[in-house]
Tab-separated table of C-alpha atoms in Angstrom:
chain	number	residue	atom	x	y	z
W	1	MET	CA	42.936	-42.186	68.723
W	2	SER	CA	42.453	-38.516	67.835
W	3	ALA	CA	39.170	-37.301	66.376
W	4	ALA	CA	38.889	-36.979	62.551
W	5	LYS	CA	39.756	-33.547	61.127
W	6	LYS	CA	36.698	-31.497	60.027
W	7	PRO	CA	37.067	-30.659	56.280
W	8	LYS	CA	37.734	-27.004	55.550
W	9	ARG	CA	34.947	-25.077	53.824
W	10	LYS	CA	35.904	-23.824	50.342
W	11	THR	CA	36.372	-20.074	49.931
W	12	CYS	CA	34.998	-18.290	46.830
W	13	THR	CA	37.749	-16.615	44.834
W	14	ALA	CA	35.413	-13.732	43.973
W	15	CYS	CA	33.606	-12.758	47.201
W	16	LYS	CA	36.292	-14.340	49.498
W	17	LEU	CA	33.594	-15.911	51.662
W	18	ALA	CA	33.830	-19.468	52.939
W	19	GLY	CA	30.919	-21.463	51.559
W	20	GLY	CA	30.013	-18.611	49.209
W	21	ARG	CA	27.664	-15.689	49.687
W	22	ASP	CA	24.911	-16.530	52.144
W	23	GLY	CA	26.104	-20.114	52.112
W	24	CYS	CA	24.935	-20.615	48.524
W	25	GLY	CA	27.613	-23.207	47.846
W	26	PHE	CA	29.409	-24.133	44.666
W	27	SER	CA	28.413	-25.720	41.360
W	28	MET	CA	30.150	-28.807	40.014
W	29	HIS	CA	33.021	-28.195	37.593
W	30	ALA	CA	34.635	-31.242	35.950
W	31	ASN	CA	37.850	-29.431	35.023
W	32	ARG	CA	38.701	-28.468	38.620
W	33	LYS	CA	40.863	-30.720	40.793
W	34	ASP	CA	38.290	-30.820	43.563
W	35	GLY	CA	35.359	-31.119	41.106
W	36	VAL	CA	33.709	-27.811	42.052
W	37	ASN	CA	33.839	-24.269	40.669
W	38	ASN	CA	36.151	-21.655	42.220
W	39	ARG	CA	33.303	-19.122	42.327
W	40	CYS	CA	30.216	-19.666	44.417
W	41	LYS	CA	26.841	-19.932	42.691
W	42	ALA	CA	25.926	-16.297	43.368
W	43	CYS	CA	29.221	-14.913	42.042
W	44	GLU	CA	29.111	-17.215	39.023
W	45	ALA	CA	25.613	-15.903	38.213
W	46	ASP	CA	26.916	-12.325	38.477
W	47	ARG	CA	29.790	-13.123	36.139
W	48	ARG	CA	27.515	-14.589	33.498
W	49	GLN	CA	25.162	-11.603	33.685
W	50	THR	CA	28.112	-9.236	33.335
W	51	ASP	CA	29.296	-11.160	30.274
W	52	ARG	CA	25.804	-10.899	28.743
W	53	ASP	CA	25.653	-7.143	29.425
W	54	GLN	CA	29.066	-6.596	27.908
W	55	ASP	CA	28.196	-8.691	24.851
W	56	PHE	CA	24.988	-6.711	24.343
W	57	ALA	CA	26.900	-3.426	24.635
W	58	ARG	CA	29.482	-4.674	22.143
W	59	ARG	CA	26.785	-5.681	19.643
W	60	LEU	CA	25.051	-2.337	20.138
W	61	ARG	CA	28.296	-0.502	19.400
W	62	SER	CA	28.825	-2.679	16.333
W	63	ASN	CA	25.642	-1.255	14.785
W	64	TYR	CA	27.621	1.903	14.140
W	65	ALA	CA	31.070	0.394	13.631
W	66	THR	CA	32.579	0.994	10.216
W	67	LEU	CA	33.129	-2.126	8.123
W	68	LYS	CA	36.681	-2.718	6.985
W	69	PRO	CA	37.439	-1.938	3.338
W	70	GLU	CA	38.051	-5.619	2.645
W	71	ASP	CA	34.567	-6.423	3.964
W	72	PHE	CA	33.183	-5.150	0.653
W	73	ASP	CA	35.197	-7.782	-1.180
W	74	VAL	CA	32.970	-10.823	-1.736
W	75	SER	CA	35.943	-13.206	-1.693
W	76	VAL	CA	36.741	-12.341	1.918
W	77	GLY	CA	33.269	-13.279	3.067
W	78	ASN	CA	33.227	-16.493	1.060
W	79	ASP	CA	36.648	-17.724	2.128
W	80	GLY	CA	37.293	-17.648	5.899
W	81	ARG	CA	40.836	-18.828	5.311
W	82	ILE	CA	41.753	-15.337	4.070
W	83	ASP	CA	40.417	-13.415	7.063
W	84	LYS	CA	38.135	-15.153	9.575
W	85	ASP	CA	37.569	-11.926	11.494
W	86	ALA	CA	36.381	-10.124	8.368
W	87	ALA	CA	33.975	-12.950	7.519
W	88	ARG	CA	32.574	-12.911	11.049
W	89	GLN	CA	32.225	-9.139	10.989
W	90	LYS	CA	30.432	-9.313	7.672
W	91	ARG	CA	27.741	-11.511	9.189
W	92	GLN	CA	27.320	-9.672	12.460
W	93	GLU	CA	27.985	-5.944	12.086
W	94	TYR	CA	26.230	-2.994	10.516
W	95	SER	CA	28.087	-0.245	8.772
W	96	GLU	CA	28.275	3.185	10.322
W	97	ALA	CA	26.164	4.472	7.449
W	98	MET	CA	23.315	2.140	8.417
W	99	GLY	CA	23.207	3.525	11.932
W	100	GLU	CA	23.179	7.087	10.663
W	101	PHE	CA	20.524	6.239	8.089
W	102	ALA	CA	18.326	4.648	10.766
W	103	ASP	CA	18.495	7.890	12.744
W	104	ARG	CA	17.456	9.947	9.718
W	105	LEU	CA	14.676	7.485	8.913
W	106	ALA	CA	13.266	7.768	12.434
W	107	LYS	CA	13.332	11.573	12.211
W	108	GLY	CA	11.860	11.624	8.700
W	109	ASP	CA	14.875	13.626	7.524
W	110	LEU	CA	16.062	11.655	4.493
W	111	GLU	CA	18.603	13.055	2.061
W	112	ALA	CA	18.975	12.763	-1.696
W	113	SER	CA	22.193	10.748	-1.253
W	114	ASP	CA	20.257	8.064	0.611
W	115	GLY	CA	19.191	6.590	-2.725
W	116	ALA	CA	22.755	5.528	-3.485
W	117	TYR	CA	23.143	4.239	0.055
W	118	VAL	CA	20.047	2.027	-0.221
W	119	ALA	CA	21.314	0.641	-3.535
W	120	ARG	CA	24.670	-0.236	-1.945
W	121	LEU	CA	22.957	-1.764	1.051
W	122	ALA	CA	20.778	-3.875	-1.227
W	123	GLU	CA	23.913	-5.270	-2.854
W	124	GLN	CA	25.332	-6.107	0.562
W	125	GLU	CA	22.055	-7.846	1.392
W	126	ARG	CA	22.347	-9.998	-1.709
W	127	ARG	CA	25.983	-10.854	-0.978
W	128	PHE	CA	25.687	-11.583	2.694
W	129	GLY	CA	22.856	-14.025	2.365
W	130	ASN	CA	20.205	-12.327	4.521
W	131	ARG	CA	22.147	-13.274	7.653
W	132	ARG	CA	20.507	-10.832	9.985
W	133	ILE	CA	16.803	-10.114	10.197
W	134	ALA	CA	17.408	-6.566	11.392
W	135	ARG	CA	19.264	-5.797	8.193
W	136	SER	CA	16.278	-6.948	6.133
W	137	VAL	CA	13.814	-4.944	8.216
W	138	SER	CA	15.971	-1.838	7.929
W	139	LEU	CA	16.309	-2.260	4.182
W	140	ALA	CA	12.551	-2.725	3.672
W	141	ALA	CA	11.722	0.340	5.762
W	142	ALA	CA	14.352	2.360	3.955
W	143	HIS	CA	12.996	1.337	0.559
W	144	GLU	CA	9.403	2.224	1.492
W	145	ALA	CA	10.193	5.613	2.966
W	146	LEU	CA	12.701	6.626	0.334
W	147	SER	CA	10.768	5.493	-2.746
W	148	LEU	CA	7.570	7.193	-1.612
W	149	ARG	CA	9.398	10.411	-0.791
W	150	GLN	CA	11.279	10.405	-4.080
W	151	PHE	CA	8.087	9.823	-6.039
W	152	LYS	CA	6.274	12.641	-4.233
W	153	ASP	CA	9.195	14.993	-4.921
W	154	ALA	CA	9.342	13.989	-8.581
W	155	ALA	CA	5.585	14.363	-9.037
W	156	ARG	CA	5.648	17.766	-7.360
W	157	GLU	CA	8.550	18.961	-9.518
W	158	TYR	CA	7.613	17.576	-12.932
W	159	LEU	CA	3.848	16.982	-12.941
W	160	ALA	CA	2.337	19.838	-10.930
W	161	ASP	CA	-0.177	22.278	-12.401
W	162	LYS	CA	-0.617	20.614	-15.799
W	163	ILE	CA	-4.347	21.322	-16.276
W	164	ARG	CA	-5.585	24.787	-17.199
W	165	PRO	CA	-8.457	25.630	-14.843
W	166	VAL	CA	-11.716	26.686	-16.499
W	167	GLY	CA	-15.253	27.229	-15.231
W	168	TYR	CA	-15.770	26.547	-11.542
W	169	ALA	CA	-12.167	25.326	-11.218
W	170	ARG	CA	-10.781	28.874	-11.312
W	171	LYS	CA	-11.746	29.688	-7.716
W	172	SER	CA	-12.205	27.881	-4.420
W	173	PRO	CA	-15.818	27.132	-3.412
W	174	SER	CA	-17.168	29.629	-0.887
W	175	THR	CA	-19.905	27.513	0.728
W	176	GLU	CA	-20.851	23.883	1.224
W	177	ARG	CA	-23.348	22.357	-1.213
W	178	PRO	CA	-26.501	20.528	-0.059
W	179	ARG	CA	-26.214	17.897	-2.833
W	180	THR	CA	-23.422	15.532	-3.847
W	181	ASN	CA	-23.107	13.663	-7.123
W	182	VAL	CA	-21.131	10.497	-6.254
W	183	LEU	CA	-19.283	8.771	-9.095
W	184	LEU	CA	-17.811	5.391	-8.136
W	185	LEU	CA	-15.043	4.245	-10.483
W	186	SER	CA	-13.366	0.880	-9.973
W	187	ASP	CA	-12.326	-2.198	-11.942
W	188	LEU	CA	-11.671	-0.225	-15.111
W	189	HIS	CA	-8.616	-2.374	-15.914
W	190	LEU	CA	-7.163	0.245	-18.234
W	191	GLY	CA	-4.653	-1.280	-20.625
W	192	ALA	CA	-6.239	-4.746	-20.522
W	193	GLU	CA	-5.849	-5.147	-24.311
W	194	LEU	CA	-8.092	-8.187	-24.874
W	195	LYS	CA	-7.187	-9.641	-28.252
W	196	GLY	CA	-9.952	-10.681	-30.658
W	197	ILE	CA	-8.092	-13.844	-31.580
W	198	ASP	CA	-9.040	-15.583	-28.313
W	199	ASN	CA	-11.809	-13.340	-26.913
W	200	PRO	CA	-15.421	-13.061	-28.138
W	201	ALA	CA	-14.598	-9.505	-29.241
W	202	ALA	CA	-11.455	-7.390	-29.192
W	203	PHE	CA	-11.285	-4.765	-26.447
W	204	GLY	CA	-8.509	-2.204	-26.471
W	205	ALA	CA	-7.708	1.483	-26.310
W	206	VAL	CA	-10.668	2.647	-28.411
W	207	GLU	CA	-13.278	0.616	-26.562
W	208	GLU	CA	-12.078	1.458	-23.054
W	209	ALA	CA	-11.900	5.185	-23.887
W	210	ARG	CA	-15.424	5.220	-25.331
W	211	ARG	CA	-16.910	3.350	-22.395
W	212	LEU	CA	-15.192	5.604	-19.873
W	213	GLU	CA	-16.288	8.753	-21.707
W	214	HIS	CA	-19.899	7.529	-21.710
W	215	VAL	CA	-19.740	7.151	-17.917
W	216	LEU	CA	-18.176	10.606	-17.543
W	217	ARG	CA	-20.831	12.238	-19.732
W	218	GLN	CA	-23.584	10.720	-17.591
W	219	ALA	CA	-22.006	12.286	-14.499
W	220	LEU	CA	-21.607	15.665	-16.218
W	221	ASP	CA	-25.266	15.584	-17.299
W	222	PHE	CA	-26.550	14.599	-13.833
W	223	LYS	CA	-29.333	17.016	-12.743
W	224	PRO	CA	-27.904	20.177	-14.320
W	225	GLN	CA	-30.772	22.258	-12.868
W	226	TYR	CA	-29.144	21.842	-9.417
W	227	ARG	CA	-25.554	22.348	-10.532
W	228	ASP	CA	-24.811	25.418	-8.378
W	229	GLN	CA	-25.929	23.435	-5.320
W	230	THR	CA	-24.086	20.210	-6.150
W	231	GLU	CA	-20.560	19.028	-5.436
W	232	SER	CA	-18.910	16.151	-7.283
W	233	LEU	CA	-17.470	13.268	-5.252
W	234	LEU	CA	-15.147	11.062	-7.292
W	235	LEU	CA	-14.394	7.719	-5.639
W	236	LEU	CA	-11.384	5.955	-7.183
W	237	ASN	CA	-11.689	2.479	-5.720
W	238	GLY	CA	-8.952	0.291	-7.139
W	239	ASP	CA	-8.119	-1.896	-10.126
W	240	LEU	CA	-8.127	1.167	-12.359
W	241	ILE	CA	-5.303	-0.372	-14.397
W	242	GLU	CA	-4.898	-3.958	-15.528
W	243	GLY	CA	-1.596	-4.154	-13.655
W	244	TYR	CA	1.008	-6.813	-14.068
W	245	LEU	CA	-0.042	-9.816	-12.021
W	246	LEU	CA	1.922	-12.331	-14.096
W	247	HIS	CA	-1.001	-14.613	-14.989
W	248	ASP	CA	0.552	-14.277	-18.435
W	249	LEU	CA	3.627	-12.131	-19.054
W	250	ARG	CA	2.153	-11.011	-22.394
W	251	ASP	CA	-1.292	-10.020	-21.060
W	252	GLY	CA	-2.206	-6.354	-21.242
W	253	ALA	CA	-0.285	-3.299	-22.330
W	254	PRO	CA	3.180	-2.688	-20.844
W	255	LEU	CA	2.942	-1.301	-17.332
W	256	THR	CA	4.433	2.065	-18.315
W	257	GLU	CA	1.795	2.389	-21.027
W	258	GLN	CA	-0.950	1.591	-18.520
W	259	LYS	CA	0.282	4.387	-16.260
W	260	VAL	CA	0.249	6.891	-19.106
W	261	ILE	CA	-3.258	5.778	-20.108
W	262	PHE	CA	-4.456	6.338	-16.544
W	263	TRP	CA	-2.924	9.805	-16.270
W	264	ARG	CA	-4.213	10.948	-19.661
W	265	HIS	CA	-7.772	9.714	-19.047
W	266	PHE	CA	-8.044	10.910	-15.471
W	267	ARG	CA	-6.575	14.334	-16.135
W	268	THR	CA	-9.576	14.750	-18.431
W	269	ILE	CA	-12.059	13.300	-15.939
W	270	VAL	CA	-10.953	15.458	-13.002
W	271	GLY	CA	-10.580	18.515	-15.203
W	272	GLN	CA	-14.077	18.133	-16.656
W	273	LEU	CA	-15.689	17.603	-13.256
W	274	ALA	CA	-13.798	20.588	-11.814
W	275	ALA	CA	-14.984	22.827	-14.658
W	276	GLN	CA	-18.638	21.880	-14.315
W	277	PHE	CA	-19.114	21.397	-10.553
W	278	PRO	CA	-18.523	24.123	-7.924
W	279	ARG	CA	-16.566	21.684	-5.760
W	280	VAL	CA	-14.887	18.325	-6.406
W	281	ARG	CA	-13.681	15.855	-3.794
W	282	VAL	CA	-11.491	12.923	-4.842
W	283	VAL	CA	-11.074	9.935	-2.498
W	284	CYS	CA	-8.668	7.149	-3.507
W	285	GLN	CA	-8.188	3.518	-2.566
W	286	PRO	CA	-5.909	0.866	-4.132
W	287	GLY	CA	-7.080	-2.482	-5.430
W	288	ASN	CA	-5.247	-5.726	-6.060
W	289	HIS	CA	-4.434	-5.365	-9.775
W	290	GLY	CA	-2.559	-2.140	-9.069
W	291	ARG	CA	-0.197	-3.642	-6.515
W	292	ASP	CA	3.550	-3.969	-6.882
W	293	LYS	CA	4.243	-7.709	-7.189
W	294	MET	CA	7.760	-7.280	-5.787
W	295	ARG	CA	6.298	-5.628	-2.670
W	296	HIS	CA	3.141	-7.750	-2.420
W	297	PRO	CA	3.432	-11.096	-4.254
W	298	GLY	CA	-0.069	-11.915	-3.006
W	299	ARG	CA	-2.948	-9.676	-2.011
W	300	ALA	CA	-1.806	-7.071	0.468
W	301	THR	CA	-3.063	-7.354	4.041
W	302	SER	CA	-0.673	-4.688	5.339
W	303	SER	CA	0.886	-1.565	3.810
W	304	LYS	CA	-1.621	-1.904	0.991
W	305	TRP	CA	-0.917	1.702	0.008
W	306	ASP	CA	2.600	0.716	-1.061
W	307	GLY	CA	1.859	-0.075	-4.679
W	308	ILE	CA	1.502	1.259	-8.195
W	309	GLU	CA	-1.950	2.825	-7.814
W	310	THR	CA	-0.957	5.033	-4.889
W	311	SER	CA	1.841	6.543	-6.975
W	312	LEU	CA	-0.658	7.043	-9.809
W	313	TYR	CA	-2.929	8.953	-7.424
W	314	TYR	CA	-0.121	11.154	-6.103
W	315	ALA	CA	0.957	12.055	-9.636
W	316	LEU	CA	-2.629	12.797	-10.693
W	317	ARG	CA	-3.070	15.053	-7.681
W	318	GLU	CA	0.005	17.056	-8.708
W	319	MET	CA	-1.259	17.321	-12.273
W	320	CYS	CA	-4.494	18.777	-10.905
W	321	SER	CA	-2.856	21.103	-8.383
W	322	GLY	CA	-3.947	24.171	-10.360
W	323	LEU	CA	-7.643	23.333	-9.958
W	324	ALA	CA	-8.692	25.525	-7.041
W	325	ASN	CA	-11.937	23.710	-6.275
W	326	VAL	CA	-10.534	20.150	-6.066
W	327	THR	CA	-9.531	18.440	-2.802
W	328	TRP	CA	-7.867	15.044	-2.397
W	329	ASP	CA	-7.875	12.245	0.159
W	330	ILE	CA	-5.238	9.528	-0.423
W	331	PRO	CA	-5.131	7.696	2.927
W	332	PHE	CA	-2.549	5.131	4.015
W	333	GLN	CA	-5.356	3.132	5.620
W	334	SER	CA	-6.881	0.478	3.379
W	335	ILE	CA	-10.352	1.937	3.921
W	336	GLY	CA	-11.536	5.452	3.212
W	337	ILE	CA	-13.980	7.221	5.544
W	338	VAL	CA	-16.096	9.615	3.467
W	339	ASP	CA	-18.368	12.146	5.150
W	340	LEU	CA	-21.754	12.617	3.461
W	341	TYR	CA	-23.649	15.252	5.459
W	342	GLY	CA	-22.989	13.585	8.800
W	343	SER	CA	-23.311	10.013	7.498
W	344	ASN	CA	-20.131	7.976	6.923
W	345	LEU	CA	-19.449	5.988	3.777
W	346	LEU	CA	-16.888	3.162	3.954
W	347	LEU	CA	-14.787	2.978	0.780
W	348	THR	CA	-12.531	-0.008	0.085
W	349	HIS	CA	-11.814	-2.197	-2.923
W	350	GLY	CA	-12.847	-5.383	-1.110
W	351	ASP	CA	-10.042	-7.799	-2.004
W	352	THR	CA	-8.642	-7.996	1.536
W	353	GLU	CA	-10.366	-5.479	3.748
W	354	VAL	CA	-13.261	-5.570	4.655
W	355	LYS	CA	-13.869	-9.339	4.911
W	356	LEU	CA	-16.964	-9.746	2.719
W	357	GLY	CA	-18.164	-12.495	0.414
W	358	ASP	CA	-20.009	-12.779	-2.881
W	359	PRO	CA	-22.639	-9.999	-3.206
W	360	ASP	CA	-25.310	-12.595	-4.066
W	361	THR	CA	-24.659	-15.732	-2.027
W	362	LYS	CA	-23.245	-13.892	1.007
W	363	ALA	CA	-25.580	-10.885	1.105
W	364	SER	CA	-26.897	-11.590	4.628
W	365	ALA	CA	-23.449	-12.512	5.966
W	366	ASN	CA	-22.038	-9.313	4.487
W	367	GLN	CA	-24.578	-7.222	6.375
W	368	LEU	CA	-23.676	-9.045	9.598
W	369	GLU	CA	-19.992	-8.289	9.008
W	370	LEU	CA	-20.726	-4.603	8.450
W	371	ALA	CA	-22.915	-4.575	11.577
W	372	LYS	CA	-19.983	-6.062	13.526
W	373	ILE	CA	-17.704	-3.308	12.213
W	374	ASN	CA	-20.200	-0.718	13.429
W	375	SER	CA	-20.706	-2.340	16.829
W	376	THR	CA	-16.973	-2.613	17.520
W	377	ARG	CA	-16.141	0.766	15.942
W	378	CYS	CA	-12.875	-0.782	14.787
W	379	TYR	CA	-12.381	2.136	12.388
W	380	GLY	CA	-13.430	4.720	14.950
W	381	VAL	CA	-16.815	5.551	13.414
W	382	GLU	CA	-20.098	3.933	12.398
W	383	PHE	CA	-20.990	3.595	8.735
W	384	ALA	CA	-24.350	4.235	7.106
W	385	ALA	CA	-23.156	3.038	3.682
W	386	ALA	CA	-20.296	1.192	2.002
W	387	ALA	CA	-18.898	1.031	-1.528
W	388	PHE	CA	-16.865	-1.847	-2.950
W	389	GLY	CA	-15.342	-3.017	-6.219
W	390	HIS	CA	-13.451	-6.241	-6.948
W	391	TYR	CA	-16.365	-8.618	-7.578
W	392	HIS	CA	-17.351	-7.234	-11.019
W	393	LYS	CA	-20.980	-7.706	-9.949
W	394	PRO	CA	-23.054	-4.508	-9.966
W	395	ARG	CA	-25.319	-4.858	-6.935
W	396	TYR	CA	-27.061	-2.620	-4.427
W	397	ASN	CA	-28.144	-3.925	-1.021
W	398	PRO	CA	-30.401	-1.386	0.772
W	399	GLY	CA	-29.778	-3.053	4.134
W	400	ARG	CA	-28.954	-1.576	7.482
W	401	VAL	CA	-25.668	-0.486	5.926
W	402	ARG	CA	-26.504	0.481	2.349
W	403	THR	CA	-23.985	-1.369	0.202
W	404	VAL	CA	-22.918	-0.693	-3.377
W	405	PHE	CA	-20.877	-3.268	-5.292
W	406	ASN	CA	-19.536	-1.743	-8.485
W	407	GLY	CA	-19.379	-3.345	-11.886
W	408	ALA	CA	-16.399	-3.489	-14.242
W	409	LEU	CA	-15.701	-1.394	-17.309
W	410	VAL	CA	-13.858	-4.182	-19.093
W	411	PRO	CA	-15.622	-7.315	-20.442
W	412	PRO	CA	-14.567	-10.694	-18.986
W	413	ASN	CA	-11.200	-11.997	-20.125
W	414	GLY	CA	-10.242	-15.655	-20.421
W	415	TYR	CA	-9.561	-15.969	-16.696
W	416	ALA	CA	-12.969	-14.489	-15.799
W	417	ARG	CA	-14.820	-16.628	-18.347
W	418	SER	CA	-13.110	-19.765	-17.084
W	419	SER	CA	-14.407	-18.875	-13.596
W	420	GLY	CA	-17.965	-18.485	-14.853
W	421	TYR	CA	-18.199	-14.670	-14.843
W	422	ILE	CA	-19.947	-14.292	-18.190
W	423	ASN	CA	-23.405	-12.876	-17.451
W	424	GLU	CA	-22.708	-9.629	-15.567
W	425	PRO	CA	-23.356	-6.270	-17.250
W	426	CYS	CA	-20.423	-3.884	-17.515
W	427	GLY	CA	-20.723	-0.389	-16.077
W	428	GLN	CA	-20.213	1.935	-13.115
W	429	PHE	CA	-22.480	3.274	-10.373
W	430	MET	CA	-23.289	6.858	-9.533
W	431	TRP	CA	-25.815	8.342	-7.131
W	432	GLU	CA	-26.927	11.456	-5.326
W	433	ALA	CA	-26.292	12.001	-1.619
W	434	VAL	CA	-28.163	14.538	0.515
W	435	GLU	CA	-28.548	14.999	4.246
W	436	GLY	CA	-30.037	11.852	5.787
W	437	HIS	CA	-29.669	9.851	2.556
W	438	PRO	CA	-26.047	8.879	1.798
W	439	VAL	CA	-27.221	6.696	-1.120
W	440	GLY	CA	-30.160	8.111	-3.041
W	441	ASP	CA	-31.239	8.266	-6.692
W	442	LEU	CA	-28.865	5.426	-7.533
W	443	ARG	CA	-28.054	4.878	-11.210
W	444	PHE	CA	-26.060	2.142	-12.908
W	445	VAL	CA	-24.417	3.479	-16.048
W	446	GLU	CA	-24.233	0.394	-18.246
W	447	VAL	CA	-21.699	0.169	-21.051
W	448	GLY	CA	-21.171	-2.427	-23.736
W	449	ALA	CA	-21.092	-3.070	-27.450
W	450	ALA	CA	-23.205	0.004	-28.242
W	451	GLN	CA	-20.608	2.324	-26.727
W	452	ASP	CA	-17.761	0.341	-28.313
W	453	ARG	CA	-19.215	1.137	-31.762
W	454	ASP	CA	-20.257	4.730	-31.008
W	455	THR	CA	-17.977	6.980	-33.078
W	456	GLY	CA	-19.512	10.019	-31.357
W	457	LEU	CA	-17.540	9.070	-28.247
W	458	GLY	CA	-13.852	9.869	-28.051
W	459	SER	CA	-13.760	13.662	-28.172
W	460	LEU	CA	-13.373	14.078	-24.385
W	461	ILE	CA	-11.361	10.962	-23.579
W	462	GLU	CA	-9.111	10.107	-26.486
W	463	PRO	CA	-7.871	6.543	-26.963
W	464	PHE	CA	-4.172	6.156	-26.232
W	465	ARG	CA	-1.538	3.551	-26.934
W	466	PHE	CA	2.183	3.760	-27.493
W	467	ALA	CA	3.273	4.058	-31.085
W	468	SER	CA	4.399	0.662	-32.330
């Protein structure tokens, strides 16, 4: 009997090698007659990688591929029976305009026509059901960059140079001053409009204007004998308007009215300081009441600058552009770093950053947190002092890091009273800074019922509300 025939080794149809490359063998394949794949394992792996590379290249090209005209018809996307390819393309591809826009966005070279493009893209986003995360990211970035640029351009064109410079404001300061009068303004809640029907006392345009003017007059009268040697440092630290946080849709003046109130009052404040101090520095930070609820439904922990108050600051800066002795710092960072004769002051509203607690019950823990910030240098510098708002509790902690918590201009509303905030005085802090003493001669300018009734107030800062 002859010996049994040795089975023939299978040859790969791709590399033409018996047994496959380097004898790697073949994978099982149920649809083949012999139960194994025609390609060896190595060649099959190459094929799959090639398919992945080609698919990636195709998707990359599709970022710039023009959508078909019918792709802008909602019915095509909603009914695959009309055109399955169009429906698939609608979910997976970008328009050519999106690719071009992304290039301009990266280069910072946006065009006026991009506004219409973003509007059209937003409509596509609504129609196509947020199918692709990249589309959402691109749209958000486009909205941020374009809206900020458009607002800056509009402010520069329509609001610039609206204050006639007088006094010191007519020329740039020639030398540094050895003294600084620091005025910390926060939690003004302009436009709060507390009605007397359900509040202990009504508080509206007249009362807020009188209280704010009283604070301004105290700053203008601060140590006049040293005026030639003193600069003014105005710290705008958030919650300057009541905002529109939707606790109650009817609370407060309309948002547009709040903006006008802010601009009218602060044109006066900056103009008066510029006229009576040789140099004025303005440093701005947003709070939580001035945020855009569409952009930040809750308190902002990133891109905090992207809100209503930042646009208010930009517009105010343009209004004051004719004041030669005024400089501005409107950082994108949610903390301001303010130089006071070699000592650094940390400025932030305090609602999200830095992570502090109640000025009373968490005083020691707050100092530990500030010490940790200094030890890690997470902001690149060490701080000798810090200024906060938000808590509506006027407090000063002369600890290792001297800490000022500002009060509020506005009396407690129903929400504040329901939370137990009923015994804090209203007012704003100001102090003098000199070399080696970033917080010295600290004064709390208290305001209340006496200022509300004082008819002598109102000549500098006039009450404002829209005509009914």
